[in-house]
PDB file of C-alpha atoms in Angstrom:
ATOM      1  CA  MET U  23       8.878  12.206  11.989  1.00 77.00           C
ATOM      2  CA  ALA U  24       9.852   8.801  10.638  1.00 88.00           C
ATOM      3  CA  LEU U  25       8.644   7.299   7.386  1.00 93.00           C
ATOM      4  CA  ASN U  26       6.331   4.296   7.589  1.00 94.00           C
ATOM      5  CA  SER U  27       5.667   1.556   5.086  1.00 95.00           C
ATOM      6  CA  MET U  28       2.126   0.220   4.683  1.00 95.00           C
ATOM      7  CA  THR U  29       3.234  -3.427   4.727  1.00 94.00           C
ATOM      8  CA  GLY U  30       3.928  -5.466   7.834  1.00 95.00           C
ATOM      9  CA  PHE U  31       3.025  -8.418  10.037  1.00 97.00           C
ATOM     10  CA  ALA U  32       2.730  -8.864  13.794  1.00 97.00           C
ATOM     11  CA  ARG U  33       1.596 -11.564  16.191  1.00 97.00           C
ATOM     12  CA  ALA U  34       0.875 -11.639  19.916  1.00 97.00           C
ATOM     13  CA  ASP U  35      -0.410 -14.466  22.096  1.00 95.00           C
ATOM     14  CA  GLY U  36      -1.032 -15.264  25.728  1.00 93.00           C
ATOM     15  CA  GLY U  37      -3.716 -16.332  28.180  1.00 86.00           C
ATOM     16  CA  ASP U  38      -4.120 -18.825  31.030  1.00 81.00           C
ATOM     17  CA  ALA U  39      -7.656 -20.162  31.265  1.00 75.00           C
ATOM     18  CA  MET U  40      -8.043 -19.385  27.576  1.00 85.00           C
ATOM     19  CA  ARG U  41      -5.196 -19.131  25.085  1.00 91.00           C
ATOM     20  CA  TRP U  42      -5.544 -16.324  22.530  1.00 95.00           C
ATOM     21  CA  THR U  43      -3.556 -15.218  19.489  1.00 97.00           C
ATOM     22  CA  TRP U  44      -3.695 -12.000  17.490  1.00 98.00           C
ATOM     23  CA  GLU U  45      -2.374 -11.875  13.912  1.00 98.00           C
ATOM     24  CA  LEU U  46      -2.106  -8.559  12.068  1.00 98.00           C
ATOM     25  CA  ARG U  47      -1.301  -8.192   8.371  1.00 97.00           C
ATOM     26  CA  SER U  48      -0.980  -4.858   6.589  1.00 96.00           C
ATOM     27  CA  VAL U  49      -0.617  -4.147   2.857  1.00 95.00           C
ATOM     28  CA  ASN U  50      -0.840  -1.089   0.600  1.00 94.00           C
ATOM     29  CA  GLY U  51      -4.125   0.815   0.360  1.00 92.00           C
ATOM     30  CA  LYS U  52      -5.454   4.190  -0.723  1.00 90.00           C
ATOM     31  CA  GLY U  53      -6.812   4.862   2.758  1.00 91.00           C
ATOM     32  CA  LEU U  54      -7.132   2.984   6.042  1.00 94.00           C
ATOM     33  CA  ASP U  55      -9.287  -0.124   5.784  1.00 96.00           C
ATOM     34  CA  VAL U  56      -9.326  -2.288   8.932  1.00 97.00           C
ATOM     35  CA  ARG U  57     -11.043  -5.669   8.720  1.00 97.00           C
ATOM     36  CA  ILE U  58     -11.420  -7.576  11.975  1.00 97.00           C
ATOM     37  CA  ARG U  59     -12.232 -11.262  12.316  1.00 96.00           C
ATOM     38  CA  LEU U  60     -13.230 -12.471  15.781  1.00 95.00           C
ATOM     39  CA  PRO U  61     -14.329 -15.884  17.050  1.00 90.00           C
ATOM     40  CA  SER U  62     -17.929 -16.402  18.071  1.00 84.00           C
ATOM     41  CA  GLY U  63     -18.701 -14.803  21.404  1.00 83.00           C
ATOM     42  CA  PHE U  64     -16.072 -12.064  21.134  1.00 91.00           C
ATOM     43  CA  GLU U  65     -18.040  -9.628  18.977  1.00 91.00           C
ATOM     44  CA  ARG U  66     -18.278  -7.476  22.090  1.00 92.00           C
ATOM     45  CA  ILE U  67     -14.643  -6.312  21.742  1.00 95.00           C
ATOM     46  CA  GLU U  68     -14.800  -5.403  18.036  1.00 96.00           C
ATOM     47  CA  ARG U  69     -15.393  -1.694  18.568  1.00 96.00           C
ATOM     48  CA  ASP U  70     -12.533  -1.360  21.061  1.00 97.00           C
ATOM     49  CA  ALA U  71     -10.252  -3.334  18.754  1.00 97.00           C
ATOM     50  CA  ARG U  72     -11.128  -1.140  15.765  1.00 97.00           C
ATOM     51  CA  ASP U  73     -10.564   2.066  17.751  1.00 96.00           C
ATOM     52  CA  ARG U  74      -7.107   0.862  18.746  1.00 96.00           C
ATOM     53  CA  CYS U  75      -6.188   0.070  15.131  1.00 96.00           C
ATOM     54  CA  THR U  76      -7.379   3.386  13.722  1.00 95.00           C
ATOM     55  CA  THR U  77      -5.481   5.263  16.443  1.00 94.00           C
ATOM     56  CA  LYS U  78      -2.167   3.511  15.748  1.00 93.00           C
ATOM     57  CA  LEU U  79      -2.297   3.273  11.935  1.00 93.00           C
ATOM     58  CA  GLY U  80      -2.799   5.962   9.325  1.00 90.00           C
ATOM     59  CA  ARG U  81      -3.118   4.119   6.020  1.00 92.00           C
ATOM     60  CA  GLY U  82      -3.207   0.625   4.511  1.00 94.00           C
ATOM     61  CA  ASN U  83      -5.424  -2.429   4.221  1.00 96.00           C
ATOM     62  CA  VAL U  84      -5.147  -4.169   7.592  1.00 97.00           C
ATOM     63  CA  GLN U  85      -6.378  -7.687   8.366  1.00 97.00           C
ATOM     64  CA  VAL U  86      -6.821  -8.320  12.106  1.00 97.00           C
ATOM     65  CA  SER U  87      -7.741 -11.785  13.335  1.00 97.00           C
ATOM     66  CA  LEU U  88      -8.170 -13.261  16.807  1.00 97.00           C
ATOM     67  CA  SER U  89      -8.179 -16.986  17.561  1.00 95.00           C
ATOM     68  CA  THR U  90      -8.910 -18.522  20.958  1.00 91.00           C
ATOM     69  CA  THR U  91      -8.469 -21.980  22.457  1.00 87.00           C
ATOM     70  CA  ALA U  92      -9.817 -23.092  25.831  1.00 75.00           C
ATOM     71  CA  VAL U  93      -7.216 -24.663  28.092  1.00 69.00           C
ATOM     72  CA  ALA U  94      -8.015 -28.104  29.547  1.00 57.00           C
ATOM     73  CA  GLY U  95     -10.181 -27.704  32.639  1.00 53.00           C
ATOM     74  CA  ALA U  96     -11.411 -24.255  31.632  1.00 55.00           C
ATOM     75  CA  GLN U  97     -14.605 -25.626  30.088  1.00 57.00           C
ATOM     76  CA  THR U  98     -17.200 -28.274  30.909  1.00 58.00           C
ATOM     77  CA  LEU U  99     -19.142 -30.525  28.546  1.00 61.00           C
ATOM     78  CA  THR U 100     -22.849 -31.047  29.143  1.00 72.00           C
ATOM     79  CA  ILE U 101     -25.121 -33.487  27.320  1.00 77.00           C
ATOM     80  CA  ASN U 102     -28.432 -31.893  26.434  1.00 78.00           C
ATOM     81  CA  GLU U 103     -30.641 -34.828  27.337  1.00 82.00           C
ATOM     82  CA  ASP U 104     -33.774 -33.350  25.803  1.00 83.00           C
ATOM     83  CA  VAL U 105     -32.110 -32.759  22.414  1.00 80.00           C
ATOM     84  CA  LEU U 106     -30.474 -36.206  22.549  1.00 80.00           C
ATOM     85  CA  ALA U 107     -33.829 -37.899  23.174  1.00 85.00           C
ATOM     86  CA  ARG U 108     -35.417 -36.131  20.204  1.00 83.00           C
ATOM     87  CA  VAL U 109     -32.490 -37.065  17.959  1.00 77.00           C
ATOM     88  CA  ILE U 110     -32.725 -40.766  18.941  1.00 83.00           C
ATOM     89  CA  ASP U 111     -36.487 -40.759  18.414  1.00 82.00           C
ATOM     90  CA  ALA U 112     -36.105 -39.184  14.953  1.00 81.00           C
ATOM     91  CA  MET U 113     -33.457 -41.726  13.966  1.00 79.00           C
ATOM     92  CA  ALA U 114     -35.684 -44.609  15.050  1.00 80.00           C
ATOM     93  CA  ARG U 115     -38.547 -43.317  12.925  1.00 80.00           C
ATOM     94  CA  ILE U 116     -36.282 -42.788   9.905  1.00 79.00           C
ATOM     95  CA  GLY U 117     -34.856 -46.284  10.349  1.00 76.00           C
ATOM     96  CA  GLN U 118     -38.330 -47.769   9.938  1.00 76.00           C
ATOM     97  CA  LYS U 119     -38.714 -46.096   6.543  1.00 78.00           C
ATOM     98  CA  ILE U 120     -35.303 -46.642   4.926  1.00 81.00           C
ATOM     99  CA  GLU U 121     -32.528 -49.175   5.193  1.00 75.00           C
ATOM    100  CA  ALA U 122     -29.415 -47.558   6.661  1.00 71.00           C
ATOM    101  CA  GLN U 123     -26.577 -48.302   9.018  1.00 74.00           C
ATOM    102  CA  PRO U 124     -27.433 -47.466  12.631  1.00 75.00           C
ATOM    103  CA  PRO U 125     -25.896 -44.200  13.824  1.00 74.00           C
ATOM    104  CA  THR U 126     -22.675 -44.318  15.836  1.00 79.00           C
ATOM    105  CA  LEU U 127     -22.233 -42.664  19.194  1.00 75.00           C
ATOM    106  CA  ASP U 128     -19.633 -40.215  17.970  1.00 76.00           C
ATOM    107  CA  GLY U 129     -21.902 -39.279  15.061  1.00 78.00           C
ATOM    108  CA  ILE U 130     -24.784 -38.547  17.406  1.00 75.00           C
ATOM    109  CA  LEU U 131     -22.642 -36.526  19.795  1.00 69.00           C
ATOM    110  CA  ALA U 132     -21.283 -34.488  16.865  1.00 77.00           C
ATOM    111  CA  LEU U 133     -24.745 -33.161  16.048  1.00 76.00           C
ATOM    112  CA  ARG U 134     -25.218 -29.519  16.974  1.00 75.00           C
ATOM    113  CA  GLY U 135     -27.003 -28.997  20.281  1.00 75.00           C
ATOM    114  CA  VAL U 136     -26.402 -32.485  21.685  1.00 76.00           C
ATOM    115  CA  VAL U 137     -23.170 -31.515  23.433  1.00 72.00           C
ATOM    116  CA  GLU U 138     -22.919 -28.044  24.976  1.00 66.00           C
ATOM    117  CA  VAL U 139     -19.597 -26.422  25.945  1.00 59.00           C
ATOM    118  CA  GLU U 140     -19.675 -23.990  28.842  1.00 60.00           C
ATOM    119  CA  ASP U 141     -16.919 -21.878  30.344  1.00 57.00           C
ATOM    120  CA  ILE U 142     -16.260 -22.623  33.985  1.00 46.00           C
ATOM    121  CA  ALA U 143     -15.636 -18.926  34.651  1.00 48.00           C
ATOM    122  CA  ALA U 144     -18.412 -17.382  32.597  1.00 57.00           C
ATOM    123  CA  ASP U 145     -19.352 -14.588  35.006  1.00 67.00           C
ATOM    124  CA  GLU U 146     -19.188 -10.942  33.927  1.00 80.00           C
ATOM    125  CA  THR U 147     -16.112 -10.106  35.999  1.00 84.00           C
ATOM    126  CA  ALA U 148     -14.119 -12.942  34.441  1.00 81.00           C
ATOM    127  CA  ARG U 149     -15.240 -11.915  30.943  1.00 85.00           C
ATOM    128  CA  ASP U 150     -14.195  -8.304  31.535  1.00 89.00           C
ATOM    129  CA  ALA U 151     -10.786  -9.417  32.753  1.00 89.00           C
ATOM    130  CA  LEU U 152     -10.346 -11.693  29.733  1.00 90.00           C
ATOM    131  CA  ASP U 153     -11.392  -8.895  27.348  1.00 92.00           C
ATOM    132  CA  ALA U 154      -8.904  -6.488  28.932  1.00 94.00           C
ATOM    133  CA  GLU U 155      -6.134  -9.078  28.642  1.00 94.00           C
ATOM    134  CA  ILE U 156      -6.906  -9.787  24.981  1.00 95.00           C
ATOM    135  CA  LEU U 157      -7.110  -6.089  24.069  1.00 97.00           C
ATOM    136  CA  ALA U 158      -3.775  -5.485  25.817  1.00 97.00           C
ATOM    137  CA  GLY U 159      -2.376  -8.192  23.565  1.00 97.00           C
ATOM    138  CA  LEU U 160      -3.755  -6.315  20.539  1.00 97.00           C
ATOM    139  CA  ASP U 161      -1.980  -3.168  21.746  1.00 97.00           C
ATOM    140  CA  ALA U 162       1.289  -5.085  21.898  1.00 97.00           C
ATOM    141  CA  ALA U 163       0.758  -6.490  18.400  1.00 97.00           C
ATOM    142  CA  LEU U 164       0.019  -3.007  17.052  1.00 97.00           C
ATOM    143  CA  VAL U 165       3.268  -1.706  18.557  1.00 97.00           C
ATOM    144  CA  ASP U 166       5.177  -4.498  16.802  1.00 97.00           C
ATOM    145  CA  LEU U 167       3.342  -3.851  13.524  1.00 97.00           C
ATOM    146  CA  ALA U 168       4.110  -0.131  13.693  1.00 95.00           C
ATOM    147  CA  ALA U 169       7.770  -0.921  14.416  1.00 96.00           C
ATOM    148  CA  MET U 170       7.999  -3.212  11.391  1.00 96.00           C
ATOM    149  CA  ARG U 171       6.313  -0.618   9.173  1.00 96.00           C
ATOM    150  CA  GLY U 172       8.773   1.945  10.504  1.00 95.00           C
ATOM    151  CA  ARG U 173      11.805  -0.210   9.672  1.00 95.00           C
ATOM    152  CA  GLU U 174      10.539  -0.781   6.144  1.00 96.00           C
ATOM    153  CA  GLY U 175       9.726   2.917   5.825  1.00 95.00           C
ATOM    154  CA  ALA U 176      13.310   3.840   6.726  1.00 95.00           C
ATOM    155  CA  ALA U 177      14.629   1.423   4.086  1.00 96.00           C
ATOM    156  CA  ILE U 178      12.269   2.892   1.468  1.00 96.00           C
ATOM    157  CA  GLY U 179      13.385   6.408   2.421  1.00 95.00           C
ATOM    158  CA  ALA U 180      17.011   5.447   1.753  1.00 96.00           C
ATOM    159  CA  LEU U 181      16.062   4.021  -1.653  1.00 96.00           C
ATOM    160  CA  LEU U 182      14.110   7.147  -2.546  1.00 96.00           C
ATOM    161  CA  SER U 183      17.053   9.357  -1.603  1.00 96.00           C
ATOM    162  CA  ALA U 184      19.291   7.302  -3.872  1.00 96.00           C
ATOM    163  CA  ARG U 185      16.822   7.626  -6.759  1.00 96.00           C
ATOM    164  CA  LEU U 186      16.640  11.388  -6.203  1.00 97.00           C
ATOM    165  CA  ASP U 187      20.439  11.591  -6.378  1.00 97.00           C
ATOM    166  CA  GLU U 188      20.317   9.769  -9.716  1.00 97.00           C
ATOM    167  CA  LEU U 189      17.590  12.065 -10.998  1.00 97.00           C
ATOM    168  CA  ALA U 190      19.526  15.168  -9.925  1.00 97.00           C
ATOM    169  CA  SER U 191      22.628  13.863 -11.701  1.00 96.00           C
ATOM    170  CA  LEU U 192      20.659  13.175 -14.899  1.00 96.00           C
ATOM    171  CA  THR U 193      19.024  16.609 -14.737  1.00 95.00           C
ATOM    172  CA  ALA U 194      22.478  18.203 -14.485  1.00 94.00           C
ATOM    173  CA  ALA U 195      23.645  16.092 -17.441  1.00 93.00           C
ATOM    174  CA  ALA U 196      20.661  17.258 -19.518  1.00 91.00           C
ATOM    175  CA  GLU U 197      21.382  20.847 -18.553  1.00 87.00           C
ATOM    176  CA  ALA U 198      25.005  20.507 -19.644  1.00 86.00           C
ATOM    177  CA  SER U 199      24.196  18.653 -22.873  1.00 79.00           C
ATOM    178  CA  PRO U 200      26.024  20.164 -25.900  1.00 72.00           C
ATOM    179  CA  ALA U 201      22.729  19.922 -27.802  1.00 65.00           C
ATOM    180  CA  ARG U 202      21.408  22.813 -25.661  1.00 58.00           C
ATOM    181  CA  GLN U 203      24.277  25.201 -26.473  1.00 60.00           C
ATOM    182  CA  PRO U 204      23.188  28.219 -28.582  1.00 59.00           C
ATOM    183  CA  GLU U 205      25.938  27.590 -31.115  1.00 58.00           C
ATOM    184  CA  THR U 206      24.792  24.015 -31.674  1.00 62.00           C
ATOM    185  CA  ILE U 207      21.151  25.058 -32.023  1.00 61.00           C
ATOM    186  CA  ARG U 208      22.089  27.842 -34.478  1.00 61.00           C
ATOM    187  CA  ALA U 209      24.195  25.539 -36.589  1.00 63.00           C
ATOM    188  CA  ARG U 210      21.491  22.883 -36.762  1.00 66.00           C
ATOM    189  CA  LEU U 211      18.814  25.421 -37.714  1.00 63.00           C
ATOM    190  CA  ALA U 212      21.082  26.998 -40.336  1.00 62.00           C
ATOM    191  CA  GLU U 213      21.619  23.597 -41.929  1.00 66.00           C
ATOM    192  CA  GLN U 214      17.885  22.891 -41.961  1.00 63.00           C
ATOM    193  CA  VAL U 215      17.023  26.306 -43.439  1.00 61.00           C
ATOM    194  CA  ALA U 216      19.697  25.963 -46.116  1.00 66.00           C
ATOM    195  CA  ALA U 217      18.415  22.520 -47.059  1.00 67.00           C
ATOM    196  CA  LEU U 218      14.858  23.835 -47.371  1.00 60.00           C
ATOM    197  CA  LEU U 219      15.963  26.788 -49.542  1.00 60.00           C
ATOM    198  CA  ASP U 220      17.900  24.475 -51.835  1.00 66.00           C
ATOM    199  CA  ALA U 221      14.874  22.210 -52.181  1.00 63.00           C
ATOM    200  CA  ALA U 222      12.377  25.056 -52.669  1.00 63.00           C
ATOM    201  CA  PRO U 223      14.011  28.378 -53.653  1.00 64.00           C
ATOM    202  CA  ALA U 224      10.612  30.111 -53.779  1.00 62.00           C
ATOM    203  CA  LEU U 225      10.258  29.992 -49.993  1.00 57.00           C
ATOM    204  CA  ASP U 226      10.503  33.358 -48.217  1.00 64.00           C
ATOM    205  CA  PRO U 227      13.841  33.317 -46.303  1.00 62.00           C
ATOM    206  CA  ASP U 228      12.548  35.817 -43.683  1.00 64.00           C
ATOM    207  CA  ARG U 229       9.393  33.801 -42.977  1.00 60.00           C
ATOM    208  CA  LEU U 230      11.440  30.628 -42.864  1.00 54.00           C
ATOM    209  CA  HIS U 231      13.791  32.239 -40.361  1.00 59.00           C
ATOM    210  CA  GLN U 232      10.849  33.246 -38.142  1.00 60.00           C
ATOM    211  CA  GLU U 233       9.446  29.721 -38.190  1.00 54.00           C
ATOM    212  CA  ALA U 234      12.859  28.301 -37.323  1.00 56.00           C
ATOM    213  CA  VAL U 235      13.187  30.640 -34.343  1.00 59.00           C
ATOM    214  CA  LEU U 236       9.691  29.651 -33.166  1.00 54.00           C
ATOM    215  CA  LEU U 237      10.548  25.957 -33.393  1.00 55.00           C
ATOM    216  CA  ALA U 238      13.781  26.520 -31.489  1.00 57.00           C
ATOM    217  CA  THR U 239      11.847  28.301 -28.733  1.00 58.00           C
ATOM    218  CA  LYS U 240       9.337  25.462 -28.444  1.00 56.00           C
ATOM    219  CA  ALA U 241      12.167  22.926 -28.279  1.00 60.00           C
ATOM    220  CA  ASP U 242      13.852  24.681 -25.342  1.00 75.00           C
ATOM    221  CA  ILE U 243      13.749  22.525 -22.169  1.00 82.00           C
ATOM    222  CA  ARG U 244      14.754  25.242 -19.684  1.00 84.00           C
ATOM    223  CA  GLU U 245      11.340  25.236 -17.970  1.00 89.00           C
ATOM    224  CA  GLU U 246      11.297  21.433 -17.651  1.00 91.00           C
ATOM    225  CA  LEU U 247      14.769  21.436 -16.113  1.00 93.00           C
ATOM    226  CA  ASP U 248      13.809  24.185 -13.640  1.00 94.00           C
ATOM    227  CA  ARG U 249      10.689  22.265 -12.593  1.00 95.00           C
ATOM    228  CA  LEU U 250      12.664  19.042 -12.193  1.00 96.00           C
ATOM    229  CA  HIS U 251      15.078  20.841  -9.852  1.00 96.00           C
ATOM    230  CA  ALA U 252      12.107  22.221  -7.891  1.00 96.00           C
ATOM    231  CA  HIS U 253      10.421  18.789  -7.632  1.00 97.00           C
ATOM    232  CA  ILE U 254      13.648  17.163  -6.444  1.00 97.00           C
ATOM    233  CA  ALA U 255      14.013  19.796  -3.712  1.00 97.00           C
ATOM    234  CA  ALA U 256      10.343  19.422  -2.684  1.00 96.00           C
ATOM    235  CA  THR U 257      10.682  15.627  -2.486  1.00 96.00           C
ATOM    236  CA  ARG U 258      13.792  15.891  -0.320  1.00 96.00           C
ATOM    237  CA  ASP U 259      11.942  18.270   2.012  1.00 96.00           C
ATOM    238  CA  LEU U 260       9.042  15.822   2.353  1.00 95.00           C
ATOM    239  CA  LEU U 261      11.385  12.925   3.109  1.00 95.00           C
ATOM    240  CA  ALA U 262      13.034  15.017   5.807  1.00 94.00           C
ATOM    241  CA  GLU U 263       9.611  15.930   7.215  1.00 93.00           C
ATOM    242  CA  GLY U 264       8.500  12.275   7.454  1.00 91.00           C
ATOM    243  CA  GLY U 265       5.142  11.074   8.689  1.00 89.00           C
ATOM    244  CA  PRO U 266       2.224  10.100   6.412  1.00 91.00           C
ATOM    245  CA  ILE U 267       3.527  11.747   3.224  1.00 94.00           C
ATOM    246  CA  GLY U 268       2.778   8.976   0.715  1.00 93.00           C
ATOM    247  CA  ARG U 269      -0.065  10.825  -1.019  1.00 93.00           C
ATOM    248  CA  ARG U 270       1.957  14.010  -1.513  1.00 95.00           C
ATOM    249  CA  LEU U 271       4.947  12.048  -2.775  1.00 95.00           C
ATOM    250  CA  ASP U 272       2.698  10.248  -5.227  1.00 94.00           C
ATOM    251  CA  PHE U 273       1.571  13.618  -6.609  1.00 95.00           C
ATOM    252  CA  LEU U 274       5.191  14.724  -7.014  1.00 96.00           C
ATOM    253  CA  ALA U 275       6.010  11.461  -8.786  1.00 95.00           C
ATOM    254  CA  GLN U 276       3.278  12.234 -11.317  1.00 95.00           C
ATOM    255  CA  GLU U 277       4.800  15.686 -11.846  1.00 96.00           C
ATOM    256  CA  PHE U 278       8.240  14.133 -12.361  1.00 96.00           C
ATOM    257  CA  ASN U 279       6.766  11.853 -14.980  1.00 95.00           C
ATOM    258  CA  ARG U 280       5.058  14.742 -16.781  1.00 95.00           C
ATOM    259  CA  GLU U 281       8.231  16.861 -16.975  1.00 95.00           C
ATOM    260  CA  VAL U 282      10.402  13.974 -18.179  1.00 95.00           C
ATOM    261  CA  ASN U 283       7.882  13.040 -20.863  1.00 94.00           C
ATOM    262  CA  THR U 284       7.850  16.656 -22.092  1.00 92.00           C
ATOM    263  CA  LEU U 285      11.646  16.761 -22.094  1.00 91.00           C
ATOM    264  CA  CYS U 286      11.797  13.620 -24.232  1.00 90.00           C
ATOM    265  CA  ALA U 287       9.172  15.012 -26.611  1.00 87.00           C
ATOM    266  CA  LYS U 288      11.097  18.260 -27.096  1.00 82.00           C
ATOM    267  CA  SER U 289      14.495  16.634 -27.525  1.00 81.00           C
ATOM    268  CA  ASN U 290      15.987  16.783 -31.011  1.00 75.00           C
ATOM    269  CA  ASP U 291      19.293  15.206 -30.063  1.00 79.00           C
ATOM    270  CA  ARG U 292      20.093  11.526 -29.590  1.00 86.00           C
ATOM    271  CA  ALA U 293      22.233  12.047 -26.470  1.00 87.00           C
ATOM    272  CA  LEU U 294      19.596  14.221 -24.789  1.00 88.00           C
ATOM    273  CA  THR U 295      16.884  11.686 -25.612  1.00 90.00           C
ATOM    274  CA  ALA U 296      19.014   8.950 -24.001  1.00 94.00           C
ATOM    275  CA  ILE U 297      19.261  11.059 -20.834  1.00 94.00           C
ATOM    276  CA  GLY U 298      15.486  11.525 -20.876  1.00 94.00           C
ATOM    277  CA  LEU U 299      14.893   7.780 -21.181  1.00 96.00           C
ATOM    278  CA  ASP U 300      17.211   7.150 -18.222  1.00 96.00           C
ATOM    279  CA  MET U 301      15.188   9.717 -16.288  1.00 96.00           C
ATOM    280  CA  LYS U 302      11.964   7.855 -17.111  1.00 96.00           C
ATOM    281  CA  ALA U 303      13.433   4.619 -15.723  1.00 97.00           C
ATOM    282  CA  VAL U 304      14.456   6.339 -12.466  1.00 97.00           C
ATOM    283  CA  VAL U 305      11.047   8.036 -12.106  1.00 97.00           C
ATOM    284  CA  ASP U 306       9.317   4.660 -12.565  1.00 96.00           C
ATOM    285  CA  GLN U 307      11.460   3.211  -9.761  1.00 95.00           C
ATOM    286  CA  LEU U 308      10.666   6.257  -7.632  1.00 95.00           C
ATOM    287  CA  ARG U 309       6.907   5.844  -8.142  1.00 94.00           C
ATOM    288  CA  GLU U 310       7.067   2.125  -7.385  1.00 94.00           C
ATOM    289  CA  GLN U 311       8.711   2.717  -4.001  1.00 94.00           C
ATOM    290  CA  ILE U 312       6.413   5.623  -3.115  1.00 95.00           C
ATOM    291  CA  GLN U 313       3.370   3.351  -3.477  1.00 93.00           C
ATOM    292  CA  ASN U 314       4.543   1.484  -0.347  1.00 94.00           C
ATOM    293  CA  LEU U 315       4.667   4.534   1.929  1.00 94.00           C
ATOM    294  CA  GLU U 316       1.957   5.505   4.377  1.00 93.00           C
TER     295      GLU U 316
END
């Protein structure tokens, strides 16, 4: 399965008697949150629209909006004579009480209820046909959105693979670091023990030796290196698997971060610490990219 990003945009439009336009925007999210905005009178298609979105998309914050415009000749304008008469009567009475400019015709006609807009084809059959046409347009927009998310997902997958290659190279460099060689560790501990005995001859050499061995054991990074190798392999397997793997990758990124932090804390060599800091930078880049995946 392919990788999908959570970010994307799509648009679809059409219509004859009524022009319609769908706009879909998707950004990162912990789950799937679909918010639909429909013009007045189209609330009837919200459930169908939501079902289509939740079927096509697995994760992300998705904004779905529909706008409609009646084509010339598709609607008729009717003056509500009763409302108009009441408005004129009210204005006449108000004019007797206060001094004000007389109302203009366009101002009166702009009042709600004076002018009524009616669809020429407002029967149920025509509405059903229009709904089906608009929902088909949503399907097309969702296909385009999924395609865009797929293209971005493929690009993110390539970046993640490159970061994993860097992390594998740094892990190998840490494993081969001269600071981890037994001879180097022995020499460093011998110097430290000798310095302590010179400073405080009363110290028990045997006890001091035991403490030094214990410290050397705690400073060993073999387990961290083994886990880093395992996490790199697991991440590669997930990338090859594809699909909605963002949550699992995010967990692995946290594990990467934990192992690298421990490696840096255990390091007692400048070169090994530098490798650990480079690892931290790569893991941060890895986590940043993973946040965009579905």
